[in-house]
PDB file of C-alpha atoms in Angstrom:
ATOM      1  CA  ASN C   3       0.041   0.171  -0.164  1.00 49.00           C
ATOM      2  CA  PHE C   4       2.914   2.222   0.904  1.00 50.00           C
ATOM      3  CA  ILE C   5       4.671   1.656  -2.632  1.00 51.00           C
ATOM      4  CA  PHE C   6       1.300   2.303  -4.463  1.00 50.00           C
ATOM      5  CA  SER C   7       0.717   5.433  -2.494  1.00 52.00           C
ATOM      6  CA  SER C   8       4.346   6.590  -3.145  1.00 52.00           C
ATOM      7  CA  GLN C   9       4.049   6.052  -6.838  1.00 54.00           C
ATOM      8  CA  LEU C  10       1.042   7.996  -7.183  1.00 52.00           C
ATOM      9  CA  THR C  11       2.608  10.999  -4.950  1.00 52.00           C
ATOM     10  CA  THR C  12       5.540  10.903  -7.266  1.00 53.00           C
ATOM     11  CA  LYS C  13       3.415  10.752 -10.220  1.00 57.00           C
ATOM     12  CA  TYR C  14       1.084  13.732  -9.105  1.00 53.00           C
ATOM     13  CA  LEU C  15       4.231  15.738  -8.007  1.00 48.00           C
ATOM     14  CA  THR C  16       5.751  15.167 -11.566  1.00 55.00           C
ATOM     15  CA  SER C  17       2.833  16.162 -13.461  1.00 56.00           C
ATOM     16  CA  LYS C  18       2.539  19.318 -11.350  1.00 55.00           C
ATOM     17  CA  MET C  19       5.992  20.186 -11.795  1.00 53.00           C
ATOM     18  CA  LYS C  20       5.903  19.558 -15.508  1.00 59.00           C
ATOM     19  CA  SER C  21       3.068  21.894 -15.673  1.00 60.00           C
ATOM     20  CA  TYR C  22       5.033  24.909 -14.220  1.00 60.00           C
ATOM     21  CA  LEU C  23       8.128  24.280 -16.158  1.00 54.00           C
ATOM     22  CA  PRO C  24       7.306  26.532 -18.998  1.00 58.00           C
ATOM     23  CA  VAL C  25       6.308  29.253 -16.546  1.00 52.00           C
ATOM     24  CA  LEU C  26       9.426  28.951 -14.687  1.00 48.00           C
ATOM     25  CA  PHE C  27      11.474  28.891 -17.997  1.00 49.00           C
ATOM     26  CA  ILE C  28       9.816  31.939 -19.253  1.00 51.00           C
ATOM     27  CA  LEU C  29      10.235  33.702 -15.896  1.00 47.00           C
ATOM     28  CA  SER C  30      14.151  32.776 -15.879  1.00 49.00           C
ATOM     29  CA  LEU C  31      14.395  34.092 -19.408  1.00 45.00           C
ATOM     30  CA  PHE C  32      12.703  37.439 -18.615  1.00 47.00           C
ATOM     31  CA  PHE C  33      14.935  37.905 -15.546  1.00 45.00           C
ATOM     32  CA  SER C  34      18.248  36.883 -17.038  1.00 42.00           C
ATOM     33  CA  CYS C  35      17.561  38.851 -20.125  1.00 49.00           C
ATOM     34  CA  THR C  36      16.123  42.104 -18.599  1.00 58.00           C
ATOM     35  CA  ASN C  37      18.159  42.483 -15.444  1.00 80.00           C
ATOM     36  CA  HIS C  38      20.738  44.907 -16.466  1.00 90.00           C
ATOM     37  CA  GLY C  39      20.435  46.879 -13.336  1.00 95.00           C
ATOM     38  CA  THR C  40      18.393  50.017 -12.359  1.00 96.00           C
ATOM     39  CA  HIS C  41      16.964  51.664 -15.636  1.00 95.00           C
ATOM     40  CA  LEU C  42      17.203  55.521 -16.268  1.00 96.00           C
ATOM     41  CA  ASP C  43      15.287  56.920 -19.468  1.00 96.00           C
ATOM     42  CA  VAL C  44      17.521  59.495 -20.745  1.00 96.00           C
ATOM     43  CA  ASP C  45      15.459  61.403 -23.511  1.00 96.00           C
ATOM     44  CA  GLY C  46      14.397  58.306 -25.416  1.00 96.00           C
ATOM     45  CA  ASP C  47      17.857  56.441 -24.408  1.00 97.00           C
ATOM     46  CA  GLU C  48      18.355  53.908 -21.696  1.00 97.00           C
ATOM     47  CA  MET C  49      20.979  53.972 -19.268  1.00 98.00           C
ATOM     48  CA  TYR C  50      21.479  51.136 -16.638  1.00 97.00           C
ATOM     49  CA  TYR C  51      23.380  50.943 -13.491  1.00 97.00           C
ATOM     50  CA  GLN C  52      24.114  48.356 -10.682  1.00 95.00           C
ATOM     51  CA  ALA C  53      25.287  49.104  -7.080  1.00 95.00           C
ATOM     52  CA  PRO C  54      27.849  50.358  -5.986  1.00 97.00           C
ATOM     53  CA  VAL C  55      27.325  52.738  -9.093  1.00 98.00           C
ATOM     54  CA  THR C  56      25.348  55.510  -7.773  1.00 98.00           C
ATOM     55  CA  GLU C  57      22.453  57.366  -9.823  1.00 98.00           C
ATOM     56  CA  ALA C  58      24.465  60.476 -10.087  1.00 98.00           C
ATOM     57  CA  THR C  59      27.395  58.619 -11.616  1.00 98.00           C
ATOM     58  CA  ALA C  60      25.014  56.980 -14.068  1.00 98.00           C
ATOM     59  CA  LEU C  61      23.495  60.152 -15.136  1.00 98.00           C
ATOM     60  CA  ALA C  62      26.945  61.811 -15.696  1.00 98.00           C
ATOM     61  CA  VAL C  63      27.792  59.137 -17.889  1.00 98.00           C
ATOM     62  CA  ALA C  64      24.504  59.357 -19.663  1.00 98.00           C
ATOM     63  CA  GLY C  65      25.284  63.089 -20.087  1.00 98.00           C
ATOM     64  CA  TYR C  66      28.661  62.385 -21.410  1.00 98.00           C
ATOM     65  CA  LEU C  67      27.234  59.921 -23.790  1.00 98.00           C
ATOM     66  CA  LYS C  68      24.474  62.421 -24.914  1.00 97.00           C
ATOM     67  CA  LYS C  69      27.222  65.260 -25.509  1.00 96.00           C
ATOM     68  CA  ASP C  70      29.414  62.814 -27.510  1.00 95.00           C
ATOM     69  CA  GLN C  71      26.171  61.698 -29.447  1.00 95.00           C
ATOM     70  CA  PHE C  72      26.059  58.105 -28.581  1.00 95.00           C
ATOM     71  CA  PHE C  73      22.677  59.114 -27.013  1.00 95.00           C
ATOM     72  CA  ILE C  74      20.909  60.818 -29.512  1.00 95.00           C
ATOM     73  CA  GLY C  75      17.102  60.014 -28.518  1.00 94.00           C
ATOM     74  CA  GLY C  76      16.774  56.853 -30.709  1.00 93.00           C
ATOM     75  CA  GLY C  77      16.713  54.073 -28.084  1.00 94.00           C
ATOM     76  CA  ALA C  78      20.483  53.645 -27.490  1.00 96.00           C
ATOM     77  CA  LYS C  79      21.620  51.722 -24.443  1.00 97.00           C
ATOM     78  CA  ALA C  80      24.407  51.793 -22.213  1.00 98.00           C
ATOM     79  CA  GLN C  81      25.407  50.483 -18.882  1.00 98.00           C
ATOM     80  CA  ILE C  82      27.940  51.326 -16.033  1.00 98.00           C
ATOM     81  CA  LEU C  83      29.272  48.735 -13.565  1.00 98.00           C
ATOM     82  CA  MET C  84      31.890  48.902 -10.853  1.00 97.00           C
ATOM     83  CA  ASP C  85      34.162  46.075  -9.873  1.00 94.00           C
ATOM     84  CA  SER C  86      37.738  47.105  -9.282  1.00 95.00           C
ATOM     85  CA  MET C  87      37.117  50.080 -11.790  1.00 97.00           C
ATOM     86  CA  TYR C  88      34.205  51.474 -13.728  1.00 98.00           C
ATOM     87  CA  THR C  89      33.325  49.482 -17.006  1.00 98.00           C
ATOM     88  CA  ILE C  90      30.825  51.219 -19.603  1.00 98.00           C
ATOM     89  CA  ASN C  91      29.006  48.857 -21.657  1.00 98.00           C
ATOM     90  CA  LEU C  92      27.798  50.368 -24.858  1.00 97.00           C
ATOM     91  CA  ALA C  93      25.314  48.313 -26.596  1.00 96.00           C
ATOM     92  CA  PHE C  94      24.879  47.698 -30.431  1.00 91.00           C
ATOM     93  CA  GLU C  95      23.245  45.588 -32.918  1.00 78.00           C
ATOM     94  CA  GLU C  96      24.645  42.070 -32.516  1.00 66.00           C
ATOM     95  CA  LYS C  97      26.036  42.270 -35.954  1.00 71.00           C
ATOM     96  CA  TYR C  98      28.002  45.557 -35.421  1.00 78.00           C
ATOM     97  CA  ASN C  99      31.829  45.148 -36.277  1.00 82.00           C
ATOM     98  CA  PRO C 100      33.663  48.144 -35.493  1.00 86.00           C
ATOM     99  CA  GLY C 101      36.456  49.228 -37.954  1.00 88.00           C
ATOM    100  CA  THR C 102      39.972  50.461 -36.988  1.00 87.00           C
ATOM    101  CA  ASP C 103      38.917  53.958 -37.191  1.00 90.00           C
ATOM    102  CA  GLU C 104      35.948  53.348 -34.817  1.00 92.00           C
ATOM    103  CA  ILE C 105      37.925  51.415 -32.534  1.00 92.00           C
ATOM    104  CA  ILE C 106      40.386  54.567 -32.414  1.00 92.00           C
ATOM    105  CA  GLY C 107      37.255  56.843 -31.490  1.00 94.00           C
ATOM    106  CA  TYR C 108      36.227  54.717 -28.599  1.00 95.00           C
ATOM    107  CA  GLN C 109      39.721  54.715 -27.386  1.00 95.00           C
ATOM    108  CA  PHE C 110      39.623  58.541 -27.385  1.00 95.00           C
ATOM    109  CA  MET C 111      36.159  58.361 -25.951  1.00 96.00           C
ATOM    110  CA  LEU C 112      37.489  56.191 -23.008  1.00 97.00           C
ATOM    111  CA  LEU C 113      40.507  58.706 -22.234  1.00 97.00           C
ATOM    112  CA  ASP C 114      38.219  61.616 -22.487  1.00 97.00           C
ATOM    113  CA  MET C 115      35.595  60.421 -20.338  1.00 98.00           C
ATOM    114  CA  SER C 116      38.062  59.125 -17.873  1.00 98.00           C
ATOM    115  CA  ASN C 117      39.452  62.559 -17.664  1.00 97.00           C
ATOM    116  CA  ALA C 118      35.968  64.216 -17.625  1.00 98.00           C
ATOM    117  CA  LEU C 119      34.285  62.227 -15.215  1.00 98.00           C
ATOM    118  CA  PHE C 120      36.788  59.810 -13.286  1.00 98.00           C
ATOM    119  CA  GLU C 121      39.708  62.156 -12.397  1.00 97.00           C
ATOM    120  CA  GLY C 122      41.628  60.470 -15.069  1.00 97.00           C
ATOM    121  CA  LYS C 123      41.532  57.050 -13.406  1.00 97.00           C
ATOM    122  CA  PRO C 124      41.520  53.813 -15.437  1.00 98.00           C
ATOM    123  CA  ILE C 125      38.056  52.772 -16.790  1.00 98.00           C
ATOM    124  CA  ASN C 126      37.075  50.246 -19.434  1.00 97.00           C
ATOM    125  CA  ILE C 127      34.577  50.274 -22.318  1.00 98.00           C
ATOM    126  CA  ASN C 128      32.972  47.145 -23.742  1.00 97.00           C
ATOM    127  CA  LEU C 129      31.154  47.256 -27.033  1.00 96.00           C
ATOM    128  CA  CYS C 130      28.202  44.767 -26.526  1.00 95.00           C
ATOM    129  CA  ASP C 131      25.253  43.163 -28.035  1.00 93.00           C
ATOM    130  CA  ASN C 132      21.687  44.182 -27.190  1.00 91.00           C
ATOM    131  CA  ASN C 133      21.819  42.253 -23.950  1.00 92.00           C
ATOM    132  CA  PHE C 134      25.219  43.832 -22.940  1.00 94.00           C
ATOM    133  CA  LYS C 135      27.331  40.513 -23.917  1.00 93.00           C
ATOM    134  CA  PRO C 136      30.728  42.026 -24.804  1.00 94.00           C
ATOM    135  CA  PHE C 137      32.039  41.522 -28.215  1.00 92.00           C
ATOM    136  CA  HIS C 138      34.952  43.866 -27.885  1.00 93.00           C
ATOM    137  CA  ASN C 139      36.592  45.264 -24.928  1.00 95.00           C
ATOM    138  CA  ILE C 140      38.706  48.483 -24.736  1.00 96.00           C
ATOM    139  CA  SER C 141      40.881  48.738 -21.985  1.00 96.00           C
ATOM    140  CA  PHE C 142      42.453  51.888 -20.376  1.00 97.00           C
ATOM    141  CA  THR C 143      45.818  50.644 -21.007  1.00 95.00           C
ATOM    142  CA  GLU C 144      45.188  49.768 -24.603  1.00 92.00           C
ATOM    143  CA  ALA C 145      43.648  53.554 -25.132  1.00 94.00           C
ATOM    144  CA  THR C 146      46.656  55.003 -23.706  1.00 93.00           C
ATOM    145  CA  SER C 147      49.126  52.913 -25.651  1.00 91.00           C
ATOM    146  CA  ALA C 148      47.099  53.867 -28.945  1.00 85.00           C
ATOM    147  CA  LEU C 149      47.313  57.419 -28.021  1.00 82.00           C
ATOM    148  CA  GLU C 150      51.031  57.345 -27.227  1.00 82.00           C
ATOM    149  CA  SER C 151      51.662  55.603 -30.477  1.00 77.00           C
ATOM    150  CA  LEU C 152      49.886  58.332 -32.644  1.00 74.00           C
ATOM    151  CA  MET C 153      51.598  61.095 -30.718  1.00 75.00           C
ATOM    152  CA  TYR C 154      55.009  59.532 -31.117  1.00 71.00           C
ATOM    153  CA  LYS C 155      54.677  58.811 -35.110  1.00 64.00           C
TER     154      LYS C 155
END
C-alpha cells in the first residue's frame, strides 16, 4: 500500500512540476535577459547601472554619452558597472563589427571620459550586443598605448 501511495504521489508531483516548467522557463528568461540593473530613461535612450554605482554617476555618464552623440534619443542603450574599476558597456546590434577608425574613436572616448568624469582613473569600455554581452573590450591600457603611438609617430 505504501509503495502504491508513494508512486501516486511521485506521479502527481511530477505532473505538477511539468505544468510549471514552461512558466519557470519564461520567468528565468525574462529576468536573465532584462536584469541589466536600475533603468534610467535619458530622453529616449536607456542608461542602466548596478550598485555600487550611484544614480549620479550613471547620469553623469549618460550626459557624457549625450554630449558625445552616442545618446541621440533613438533608443541607444548603455550600462555602467563597478568592480575594481568602472566599466561602461555600450550596446549595439549583434552584427556590428567596428572598424579600426571606430575603435580609435572609442579609445579616445574612453580617455576623454576618464578625464572628464573619473579624475583620469582607469576605466574600461565594452562594445556589447543588445543584452550587454561584450564582443569587444577597450581597456584603459590599450587606449593609452594607442594615443601614445599616434603622438610619437
